[in-house]
XYZ file of C-alpha atoms in Angstrom:
379
model
C 115.156 92.676 83.881
C 117.760 90.938 81.717
C 115.687 87.800 81.208
C 112.429 86.424 82.516
C 112.367 83.385 84.794
C 111.381 80.230 82.948
C 108.627 79.196 85.362
C 106.993 79.927 88.704
C 109.732 78.078 90.599
C 112.472 80.254 89.134
C 110.364 83.344 89.840
C 109.957 82.302 93.479
C 113.690 81.695 93.770
C 114.446 85.120 92.303
C 112.094 86.832 94.737
C 113.465 84.971 97.769
C 117.000 85.970 96.777
C 116.088 89.653 97.036
C 116.275 90.693 100.717
C 113.137 92.644 101.665
C 113.073 92.296 105.435
C 110.781 94.632 107.337
C 113.050 97.046 109.241
C 110.884 97.183 112.375
C 112.081 95.371 115.480
C 115.193 93.233 115.030
C 115.435 92.365 111.310
C 118.522 90.192 111.734
C 120.189 91.728 108.672
C 121.250 95.186 107.454
C 119.463 94.415 104.152
C 116.035 95.819 104.939
C 113.267 97.523 103.001
C 111.113 96.536 100.049
C 112.427 98.739 97.250
C 114.652 96.183 95.478
C 111.890 93.572 95.534
C 109.317 96.119 94.361
C 111.535 97.109 91.428
C 111.985 93.485 90.389
C 108.232 92.926 90.512
C 107.734 96.151 88.550
C 110.029 94.879 85.783
C 108.194 91.543 85.705
C 104.821 93.267 85.483
C 106.025 95.445 82.598
C 107.266 92.345 80.793
C 103.768 90.921 81.298
C 102.115 93.905 79.650
C 101.037 95.937 82.676
C 101.332 99.672 83.191
C 103.446 100.008 86.339
C 104.116 102.610 89.000
C 105.996 102.699 92.299
C 104.076 104.522 95.016
C 106.460 105.471 97.808
C 104.788 105.125 101.205
C 107.923 105.737 103.271
C 111.398 106.675 102.007
C 112.764 103.735 100.025
C 109.678 101.645 100.781
C 107.177 101.740 97.891
C 104.079 99.828 96.959
C 104.395 98.456 93.428
C 101.241 98.774 91.325
C 100.470 97.159 87.963
C 97.394 97.775 85.826
C 96.763 95.367 82.977
C 95.249 96.673 79.730
C 91.533 96.264 79.237
C 89.038 96.847 76.479
C 86.997 100.075 76.756
C 83.871 100.250 78.850
C 82.960 100.154 82.525
C 83.924 96.911 84.234
C 84.239 95.606 87.775
C 87.786 95.823 89.126
C 89.704 93.086 90.923
C 93.185 93.323 92.366
C 95.770 90.721 93.304
C 97.564 91.976 96.410
C 100.395 90.084 98.134
C 103.039 91.828 100.250
C 106.705 92.294 99.406
C 108.204 92.442 102.915
C 109.243 89.532 105.114
C 109.828 89.040 108.818
C 113.246 88.945 110.466
C 115.871 86.421 109.384
C 117.340 86.180 112.879
C 117.764 82.594 114.075
C 117.275 80.993 110.658
C 119.050 77.673 110.152
C 119.150 77.911 106.341
C 120.489 80.623 104.056
C 117.657 83.170 104.304
C 118.179 84.539 100.799
C 119.453 81.361 99.148
C 116.310 80.366 97.289
C 117.679 76.833 97.131
C 115.663 74.212 95.235
C 115.947 70.968 97.182
C 113.670 68.015 97.942
C 110.936 69.455 95.758
C 110.847 72.708 97.750
C 112.125 76.279 97.474
C 113.833 77.325 100.707
C 114.392 80.781 102.223
C 112.757 83.676 104.006
C 109.477 84.586 102.380
C 109.195 81.371 100.356
C 105.863 80.697 102.048
C 105.030 84.167 103.413
C 104.545 85.493 100.914
C 106.883 85.439 97.929
C 105.689 82.007 96.845
C 102.022 83.046 96.740
C 103.076 86.288 95.027
C 105.009 84.345 92.407
C 101.997 82.107 91.733
C 99.824 85.188 91.197
C 102.385 86.904 88.980
C 103.047 83.810 86.884
C 99.330 83.208 86.309
C 98.930 86.838 85.226
C 101.962 86.509 82.942
C 100.642 83.350 81.303
C 97.252 85.004 80.744
C 98.590 88.392 79.651
C 97.002 88.068 76.195
C 93.599 86.977 77.544
C 93.318 89.535 80.362
C 92.310 92.544 78.183
C 89.196 90.724 76.956
C 88.030 89.588 80.386
C 84.851 91.255 81.714
C 86.870 92.691 84.623
C 89.795 95.050 85.035
C 92.762 93.224 86.545
C 95.268 95.066 88.705
C 98.154 94.004 90.953
C 99.729 95.627 94.006
C 102.659 94.501 96.104
C 102.217 96.004 99.565
C 105.132 97.133 101.670
C 105.072 96.796 105.480
C 102.462 94.061 105.935
C 104.552 92.375 108.606
C 104.484 95.488 110.784
C 101.879 98.268 110.894
C 100.343 97.449 107.459
C 101.315 100.868 106.130
C 101.187 99.802 102.488
C 97.609 98.557 102.470
C 96.375 101.514 104.507
C 98.036 103.959 102.108
C 96.671 102.135 99.061
C 93.123 102.007 100.431
C 93.238 105.741 101.116
C 94.608 106.830 97.738
C 93.495 104.313 95.106
C 89.776 103.849 95.497
C 87.605 100.799 95.892
C 87.654 97.492 94.059
C 85.006 94.840 93.621
C 87.362 92.279 95.171
C 90.873 92.326 96.621
C 92.663 88.971 96.545
C 95.302 89.227 99.258
C 98.242 86.865 98.828
C 98.888 84.697 101.894
C 99.734 80.998 102.323
C 96.263 79.569 102.966
C 96.622 76.137 101.302
C 94.491 77.615 98.500
C 91.481 78.123 100.727
C 89.460 81.348 100.759
C 89.989 83.173 104.058
C 86.905 85.363 104.188
C 86.940 85.909 107.942
C 89.863 86.453 110.292
C 90.463 87.849 113.736
C 91.423 91.406 114.513
C 94.320 92.284 116.789
C 94.741 94.807 119.602
C 98.168 95.432 121.072
C 97.749 97.436 124.258
C 99.978 98.430 127.168
C 98.754 98.187 130.743
C 100.584 100.605 133.076
C 100.825 100.467 136.859
C 102.516 103.092 139.010
C 104.074 103.064 142.457
C 106.321 105.048 144.805
C 110.074 104.542 144.546
C 112.108 104.188 147.757
C 115.339 102.482 148.772
C 115.220 98.720 148.362
C 116.340 98.312 151.979
C 113.035 99.749 153.207
C 110.441 98.516 150.711
C 107.637 98.910 153.242
C 107.909 102.694 152.788
C 107.147 102.577 149.073
C 104.593 101.186 146.652
C 105.830 98.544 144.223
C 104.354 98.854 140.712
C 105.581 95.354 139.829
C 103.640 93.825 142.719
C 100.544 95.703 141.588
C 101.075 94.434 138.069
C 101.484 90.871 139.323
C 97.938 90.971 140.658
C 96.698 92.321 137.331
C 98.623 89.664 135.411
C 96.831 86.926 137.293
C 93.447 88.602 136.842
C 93.985 89.161 133.121
C 95.133 85.605 132.577
C 92.116 84.123 134.328
C 89.094 86.358 134.844
C 89.588 88.644 131.840
C 90.248 85.699 129.536
C 86.807 84.371 130.428
C 85.211 87.797 129.958
C 86.645 88.028 126.417
C 85.342 84.610 125.483
C 81.886 85.300 126.895
C 81.543 88.780 125.378
C 82.567 87.725 121.871
C 80.900 84.342 121.901
C 82.022 81.396 119.800
C 82.576 82.188 116.133
C 81.984 79.109 113.966
C 85.117 79.881 111.925
C 87.375 81.583 114.474
C 86.467 80.245 117.895
C 86.888 82.590 120.892
C 88.625 85.924 121.272
C 91.927 85.407 123.101
C 94.551 87.286 125.083
C 98.307 86.723 125.279
C 100.462 88.459 127.904
C 103.533 88.961 125.789
C 106.028 91.376 127.372
C 106.581 93.019 130.748
C 108.966 95.754 131.872
C 109.280 97.295 135.321
C 111.638 99.064 137.677
C 115.067 100.561 137.134
C 117.369 98.807 139.662
C 117.185 95.864 142.020
C 117.745 98.128 145.036
C 114.934 100.547 144.192
C 111.240 99.843 144.703
C 109.716 99.960 141.220
C 107.608 103.042 140.582
C 106.374 101.885 137.154
C 105.587 98.702 135.275
C 104.266 98.063 131.759
C 102.607 94.929 130.379
C 102.040 94.428 126.620
C 99.007 92.318 125.793
C 97.965 90.868 122.439
C 94.202 90.424 122.098
C 92.864 88.583 119.032
C 89.304 89.606 118.419
C 86.304 88.036 116.697
C 83.605 90.015 114.876
C 81.300 89.162 117.777
C 83.578 90.941 120.247
C 83.616 94.011 118.033
C 79.813 94.070 118.010
C 79.861 93.712 121.805
C 81.799 96.956 122.226
C 85.343 95.932 121.389
C 88.391 94.679 123.240
C 89.778 98.070 124.228
C 86.679 99.180 126.126
C 86.524 95.856 127.964
C 90.218 95.998 128.840
C 90.077 99.573 130.137
C 87.046 98.854 132.300
C 88.598 95.675 133.705
C 91.941 97.278 134.520
C 90.320 100.290 136.159
C 88.087 98.052 138.253
C 91.093 96.117 139.575
C 93.455 99.076 140.035
C 92.101 102.614 139.843
C 95.594 104.051 139.414
C 96.410 101.834 136.417
C 95.731 102.839 132.839
C 95.775 101.416 129.300
C 97.330 102.799 126.111
C 97.011 101.463 122.555
C 100.159 100.353 120.737
C 98.406 99.251 117.523
C 95.104 97.885 116.350
C 94.157 95.875 113.263
C 90.625 95.176 112.133
C 88.922 91.824 111.863
C 87.813 90.619 108.437
C 84.247 89.498 107.727
C 83.621 89.509 103.978
C 80.225 88.364 102.700
C 80.747 84.921 101.133
C 77.795 85.623 98.828
C 79.942 88.162 96.955
C 79.862 86.931 93.325
C 83.648 86.989 92.987
C 84.044 85.035 96.227
C 81.584 82.533 94.802
C 83.814 82.260 91.722
C 86.780 81.449 93.963
C 84.765 78.751 95.699
C 83.621 77.323 92.362
C 87.261 77.217 91.230
C 88.017 74.936 94.178
C 88.914 77.278 97.059
C 86.679 76.347 99.987
C 85.846 78.937 102.632
C 87.863 79.061 105.844
C 88.680 81.375 108.745
C 92.045 82.336 110.245
C 93.288 83.358 113.703
C 95.864 85.724 112.153
C 95.216 89.056 110.430
C 96.477 90.576 107.183
C 96.125 93.464 104.729
C 92.652 92.270 103.701
C 91.096 93.897 106.757
C 92.342 97.380 105.901
C 91.014 97.237 102.352
C 87.699 95.867 103.609
C 87.433 98.687 106.148
C 87.778 101.162 103.266
C 84.969 99.531 101.296
C 86.693 96.882 99.164
C 85.488 93.308 99.718
C 88.644 91.320 100.431
C 89.777 87.770 101.034
C 93.165 86.110 101.539
C 94.330 83.153 99.484
C 97.477 81.549 98.166
C 99.464 78.331 97.893
C 101.602 77.039 100.747
C 100.931 76.580 104.422
C 100.814 79.232 107.134
C 102.608 76.648 109.309
C 105.789 77.415 107.356
C 105.506 81.205 107.701
C 108.173 82.859 109.888
C 109.942 79.541 110.587
C 113.705 79.043 110.938
C 113.773 76.889 107.775
C 110.946 78.375 105.722
C 110.028 76.668 102.442
C 107.254 76.179 99.918
C 106.683 73.008 97.887
C 107.076 73.164 94.114
C 103.767 71.326 93.718
C 102.011 73.992 95.799
C 103.430 76.734 93.574
C 102.292 74.959 90.429
C 98.863 74.284 91.938
C 98.642 77.980 92.809
C 99.295 79.060 89.233
C 96.711 76.583 87.948
C 94.161 77.824 90.480
C 94.586 81.524 89.692
C 94.370 80.762 85.976
C 91.205 78.738 86.579
C 89.682 81.599 88.567
C 90.500 84.225 85.945
C 89.245 82.024 83.125
C 85.953 81.501 84.976
C 85.306 85.247 84.845
C 85.095 85.234 81.056
């Protein structure tokens, strides 16, 4: 790093200008992968006094880990943990990697989700680099790769780097403490049929027609079953289902012998305790069509961290009220491995993934002040 940014705004701009688009799906740019961003963060952490390593999870896609010095003796450990990847830049109406400062905002992909929150964390750590060693906690940092798809970075970290007393996941939460969020099940429902010539459809069995009946049932009856089974969560509301993608058949003149529906089920802790979304979905599909079956595409856990955790209480005392979220993030994977975790950061989730993503300068500055206030309260 030739020279350090002068403030959190310049740091955010620098991070936005480094393409780190998740390569899964349609990234909208050939500039994918987190390595360049991770290396920049590594240099910044070193300049802030941390011992730094790059932990490659997939080729060219590392987590970046920083450990700040601490005085000898056993201490609780906390870790600041934003992610370094962003979603696709396809369809953006502003320069995705411009990092332009205009109208009191920094513009570009990741400004809100989550390079702005990451910059606020990093700048607070940099400003407090001389105080951190004497705090009664060890302070670490990790920038996770692959949060926007499959959460490979957080899963790898949780498996290989032990437990912490609190993980502070960087997300744009308007500086509120997300201690509970929904889980997510992506599952494929498959129907099968018998292919024949489209001129004589009565001789075959159409998998699309069979799926159409299931689509209606899932969108009505199953939606009610999910809500009833999981109950109403005071922070998250009901469990929900979205019928997101459907594929079937091979040609218009052939009766379709297969059809696949991708569903997105967002789950509350109550639904998990009631047996889980997958079991309910399999039973429902089988009851409506005994030849249909369900396969899992991916599953992410819900988050339900105890708000009585003393570090969570410190966040609340520093001004970050509790809240819940319908989305999911890396916090759930660390929590599942035994680390209490929450999500917090400046900026609004309403700006995440948008065609003209931005974060307000005031939000960045408020984020730095908040993280400094939290760290100072630990002393």
